[in-house]
Structure formats: C-alpha cells, structure tokens
Steps between C-alpha positions, in 0.01 A plus 500: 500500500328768682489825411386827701340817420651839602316607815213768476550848677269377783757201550822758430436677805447915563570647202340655182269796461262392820792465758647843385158659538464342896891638563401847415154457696723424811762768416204753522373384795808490723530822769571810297731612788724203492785683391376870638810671596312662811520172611929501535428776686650351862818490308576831400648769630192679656404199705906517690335612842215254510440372861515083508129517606463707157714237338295219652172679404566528132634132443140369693236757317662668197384260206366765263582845376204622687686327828806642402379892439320519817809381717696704328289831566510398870860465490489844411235639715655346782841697458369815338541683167855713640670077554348409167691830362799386690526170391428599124767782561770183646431254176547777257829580643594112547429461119729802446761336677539114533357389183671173374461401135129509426387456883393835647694682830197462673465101456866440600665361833685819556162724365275322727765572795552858423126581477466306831818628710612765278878642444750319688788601703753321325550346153748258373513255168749179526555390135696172636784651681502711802193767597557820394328878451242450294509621138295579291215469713165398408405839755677674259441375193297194306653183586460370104677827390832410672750413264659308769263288647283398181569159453617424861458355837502746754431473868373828645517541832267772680537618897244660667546645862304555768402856414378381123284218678121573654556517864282203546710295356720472783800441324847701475575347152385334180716336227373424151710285268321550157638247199437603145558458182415775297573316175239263564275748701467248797596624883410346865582561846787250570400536894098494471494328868622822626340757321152363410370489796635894560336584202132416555541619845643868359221495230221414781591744697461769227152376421470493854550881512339587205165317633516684857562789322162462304288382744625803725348729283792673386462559125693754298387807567227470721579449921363227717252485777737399798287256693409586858791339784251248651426383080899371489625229679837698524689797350664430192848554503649896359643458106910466526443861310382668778845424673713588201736786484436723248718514171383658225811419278461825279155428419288818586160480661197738465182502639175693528168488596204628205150470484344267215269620228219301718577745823719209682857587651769248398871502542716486179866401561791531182856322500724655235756287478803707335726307185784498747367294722618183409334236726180479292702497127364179458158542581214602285253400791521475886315411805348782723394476818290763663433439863230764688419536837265723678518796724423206795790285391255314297614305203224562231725424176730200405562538111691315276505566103737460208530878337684553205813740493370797240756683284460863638756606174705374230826593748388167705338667802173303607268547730197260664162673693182371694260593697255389789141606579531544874271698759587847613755490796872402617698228388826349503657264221714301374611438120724271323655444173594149495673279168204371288458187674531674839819386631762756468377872718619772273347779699267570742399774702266612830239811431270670678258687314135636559210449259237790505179502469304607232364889674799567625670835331854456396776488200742233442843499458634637171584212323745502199533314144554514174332176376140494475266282301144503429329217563179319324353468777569552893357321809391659783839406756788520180761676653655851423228529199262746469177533221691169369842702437799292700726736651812270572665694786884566434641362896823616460381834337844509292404584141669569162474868381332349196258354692116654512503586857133478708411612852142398595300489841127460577288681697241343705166671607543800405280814626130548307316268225746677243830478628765856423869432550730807455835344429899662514809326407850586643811290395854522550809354378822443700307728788445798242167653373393266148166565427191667676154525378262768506193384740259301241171313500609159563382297204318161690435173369240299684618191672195377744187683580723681740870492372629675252883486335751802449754414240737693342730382239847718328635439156781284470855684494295779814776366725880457476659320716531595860307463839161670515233563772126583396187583743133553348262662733124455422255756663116391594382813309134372606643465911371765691690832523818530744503101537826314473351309211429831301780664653772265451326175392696190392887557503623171306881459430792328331881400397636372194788496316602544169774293284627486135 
C-alpha cells in the first residue's frame, strides 16, 4: 500500500501570503489611467462633430490621459470658445429634454440628432397602429415623465425639410424613425443607413464653419484683418443673412455707439424682447449673429455666440445686449436671433450705424430704463454700463407707473480739462406741459477720460399713466461765447409711455 503526503504550497500552485503579495505588486503597477474617464471622451456628447480624420486620429495616438487632454484642447481650439459654448448650450438642453431612464438627453439617439440637426419640421409617435400627432412630445416635455409612454414601445418619427437642413446638404428632406423604449431606457434609429451618413456630414459641416470662422480671425468682439484680393484664391460667398428680409417679430432693437473707459469707440446693440412675444417662451438662451461690414462693402465681422435671455422684470420682459470694439467710421450690419442650436430665425434685422471717434464732440441719444445694476466689476467693451453700473435699456420704453423711471445720455469730449454742463428738462404728457426744470449744473459722472454720463432718475408713482415726451438740453458752459455749443448745445430727446 502506498500512501501520499498532502502537497506543499510550492507544489499547490499560486496561492498563500507570497502570491497575494506579487498580485498587489502587479495591481500597482498597471497604467493608472486605465479606466480614466477622459479617455471615453470620443463617446460623449462634446465629441458629436468630430471630423473622421479627428476620429481616425484619436483611435491611432490617444493611449493616455495626457493623449487624450491635448486632442481634446485642439478640438476646441480648432472650433473656438463661442462653438464650445454652443455645443455645451445644445447638451444641456438635450438632457432637459430626451432623457430616458438613467441615460442623459444628450447621450440619446434622438439627443444626439437634435444637437446635430436641431428642431424638426414635423413630429409623429406610432405606438403600433397608425402615425399620428405627436403627444406628449419629448420637445415638450421629458420622455420618462409621460404617463403614457413609460413602459412602452414607441416609434417616433421626425421630418425635417429642406429649410431645417444646412444648404450643403443638398437634400429637400430627411426622415428619422427613432424606436424607444422608455421603460427600459434603450432607443436607436430604425433607418441608420439613411440618416448616419446625414448626420456626420451636418455635424462636419458645423465644425467646418466654426474652424473657418476661427482661423478668419473673427472672434467675439474684436474684427478681422480682411486679407488683401491677390491673398484669396476667390471671394467667399455673402452670409444667407445679408439677403434676408428683415422681421423683427416684436423684438425691439437699440443701438449706440460710446467710448470705453480705455478711450476706444465701440458699438453696443440691446434686444428687449417684450413677455408677449411668444416665439422665444421657450428659450432661456439663443444664438446671435452679428454680421459687420465696412464703409467699402467690406466684411470685417462674422460672429456667432450663445447669449442668454436676461429677465429685464418679474412681469417676464427680457432683454439680451453686446457690443463690438470697432474703428471709427460707417458700417452696415446684420443681426440675428436664431433658436439655441441655430436653426429656427426668430428675428433679424439690417442697421446702419456710425461709430465715433474718441475727440469727436457729441451727446447720445437719451436712453431710457428703469433696471440698473451695479456690477463687481466692468470690462472695458460691457455694454450700456458705465463706472461698472449696467443700465439695461427699456426698448419698448413702456413702463409701469410704479416703476423707477431713468433717462441717461453721455457726453463725449466735452469743452476744457473740467467739463460744465448747464442742463433743463421739459416733459409733457398727452402733448401738455408736465414738468420743466429750472436751468441747473448738470451733475456728471465720469465715464472715459473724455465721456462723461447725465442721468436722471424720478421716484416711482412721478408718472401716471399716459403718453409723455421729454427733451434735456445740455449747454458747453466752458464753449466759447455765442457758439451753438454754448448757445444751444446738445438737444437730446424722447417718447415713452406710461401703463398701470
């Protein structure tokens, strides 16, 4: 009979106190950034409108989270910081609206399509039976609070037309079947053959524009250098907006030209956007465009940036403003208020304006409000603000007789070191004498190192309601005697009316 002894842990195999201690060497020495989530980035939302050469690129040189953050800062240099905005603008709306279970809007079939093609024309949602009007749709509500999908299969069915497509696209029509079930949180694009391929074209063409836009020189703000003709192989085409008809849709434009506290003219523009207009209800952001061309015919501006739509009041007025640093001189432009993800024109509008230089002697426009903030801190080009006080100007100059009512202009290079403004106010109300003051020293509040701001403000409950007309004239007490300036000197006027 033969017996055996039990083996020894050498003859057992990889076990006991020694194997454990190797396993955790080699745990500790595998790549720390195996599982770094920068490196999923090519998957997520941000990364919808990389090119296939981008694509390519990261699956043959991103192996690290080094790799990883410097592709994905040239993704971004590449388009700009207003697309980055843009796109961050798109996936935070997607999330709002096309969530499914715990899978974000964004990271869905019908997200990913919406931040790519935006708002369709058409919307319908088959639940096995015939197509019909969709309800309850995910545009107007989350998909996982709908009593009457959660738990089903739904087909939803989305048509875009020809003017809802990018014009390079060459196509009169798109048709998106999405299939989902929210219960699950799962959803696909039953016809991918078709509408793949029209998605990373639409998304390449935005980065397309967003790059040319950048390496054109045309950042917020600031104009471009047009190159000299025999520098371009040919013209580039005019923006569509040049060619569109004006509609402003209710929305009220102003716009004026000021001098910074660094002694540089810039143009500041304001949309007040009234409560009753109805078109941007859904919106807390949008899309402006701000095209500029020279007195030459020039184009020396192409902007595009995501603003946000700012509460003016608690009645549900708001109101959006901007500005641009341009030279003194003529100019003619265009400006747009598109949908957030730029496919739906709310309003636009054509404008020429002039933007003065620095020495040249003038008033602006009375301008009216009755919100203003003060600011921590102001940069040299924020518009309508002043000594880092905001003065949001009131477009539609229609106020509430409760309302703290302010009239303000500035004055630009005035006469002698220390400038002396007389100033007289006349108003009237339904065409009869209101109010007129007693000639006054203008009380001045320095703007620039040679602009200076009039403002006058009247206690809420000054005005009941009606129609009223004021006109402040400012005399150059320092002009000369028996010139217009000391005579006469800036004659600045205004309407505005008056409700309960």
């Amino acid at each position: 009979m033969s017996s055996k002894r039990p083996p020894t842990g050498a003859e057992r195999g990889p076990s006991g106190p020694l194997f454990f201690a190797l396993f955790l060497l080699l745990l500790t020495t595998l790549p720390a950034f195996a599982a770094d989530p920068i490196l999923k980035w090519i998957n997520s939302p941000e990364a919808y409108f990389a090119t296939n050469e981008e694509l390519d690129q990261w699956k043959r040189q991103v192996v690290s989270p080094a790799d990883a953050q410097k592709f994905i800062e040239q993704y971004w240099r590449t388009r700009g910081e207003a697309f980055r905005k843009e796109v961050h603008t798109r996936i935070e709306f997607a999330d709002s609206k096309f969530g499914l279970a715990k899978v974000p809007g964004s990271q869905t079939a019908m997200g990913r399509a919406w931040m790519i093609l935006g708002s369709p024309n058409e919307q319908k949602v088959n639940r096995g039976t015939s197509g019909a009007a969709m309800e309850g749709s995910p545009l107007t509500g989350s998909m996982q609070d709908s009593a009457v999908e959660r738990g089903a299969k739904v087909t939803y069915r989305w048509t875009y037309k020809k003017d809802r497509l990018p014009a390079d696209l060459g196509r009169p029509e798109l048709v998106i079947d999405f299939n989902t079930d929210v219960s699950r949180g799962s959803q696909f694009i039953e016809n991918p053959g078709q509408v793949e391929p029209i998605l990373r074209r639409a998304a390449a063409l935005m980065s397309s524009r967003a790059a040319a836009s950048v390496t054109a020189g045309s950042s917020p703000g600031r104009p471009s250098s047009p190159s000299s003709p025999s520098s371009q192989a040919a013209p580039a085409a005019p923006d569509p907006l040049w060619g569109a008809t004006p509609a402003a849709n209710g929305i009220i434009l102003t716009e004026e030209s000021f001098i910074s506290p660094t002694d540089r003219p810039f143009h500041a523009v304001s949309f007040f956007i009234p409560k009753e207009v109805t078109s941007f209800t859904q919106w807390n952001s949008a899309l402006l465009v701000s095209l500029i061309r020279d007195a030459t015919g020039v184009q020396i501006m192409g902007d595009r940036r995501q603003v946000d739509l700012k509460a003016y009041d608690g009645a549900g007025n708001r109101y959006v403003d901007q500005s641009y640093e341009l030279a003194p001189g003529k100019y003619d432009a265009a400006f747009a208020l598109y949908s957030p993800e730029g496919t739906s024109m709310l309003a636009n509008w054509r404008q020429q304006f002039e933007v003065y230089p620095a020495t040249q002697t003038r008033a602006t426009p009375l301008l009216l409000t009755s919100r203003i903030d003060t600011l921590e801190n102001q940069t040299a080009f924020d518009p309508f603000t002043f000594v880092a006080t905001k003065y949001a100007v009131r477009g539609d100059r229609r106020f509430l007789a409760s309302d703290k009512i302010s009239f303000f202009t500035v004055v630009q290079s005035p006469t002698g070191d220390t400038p002396k403004l007389m100033q007289k106010m006349t108003i009237t109300k339904n065409g009869q004498p209101f109010f007129k003051s007693p000639p006054e020293d203008a009380a001045l509040t320095q703007t620039g190192p040679k602009s200076y701001l009039v403002g006058i403000a009247f206690d809420p409950a000054t005005f009941k309601p009606g129609h009223y007309a004021v006109e402040l004239q400012l005399r150059d007490m320092n002009a000369p005697e028996g010139t217009e300036l000391r005579t006469k000197g800036h004659l600045v006027k205004s309407e505005f009316d008056v409700v309960q």
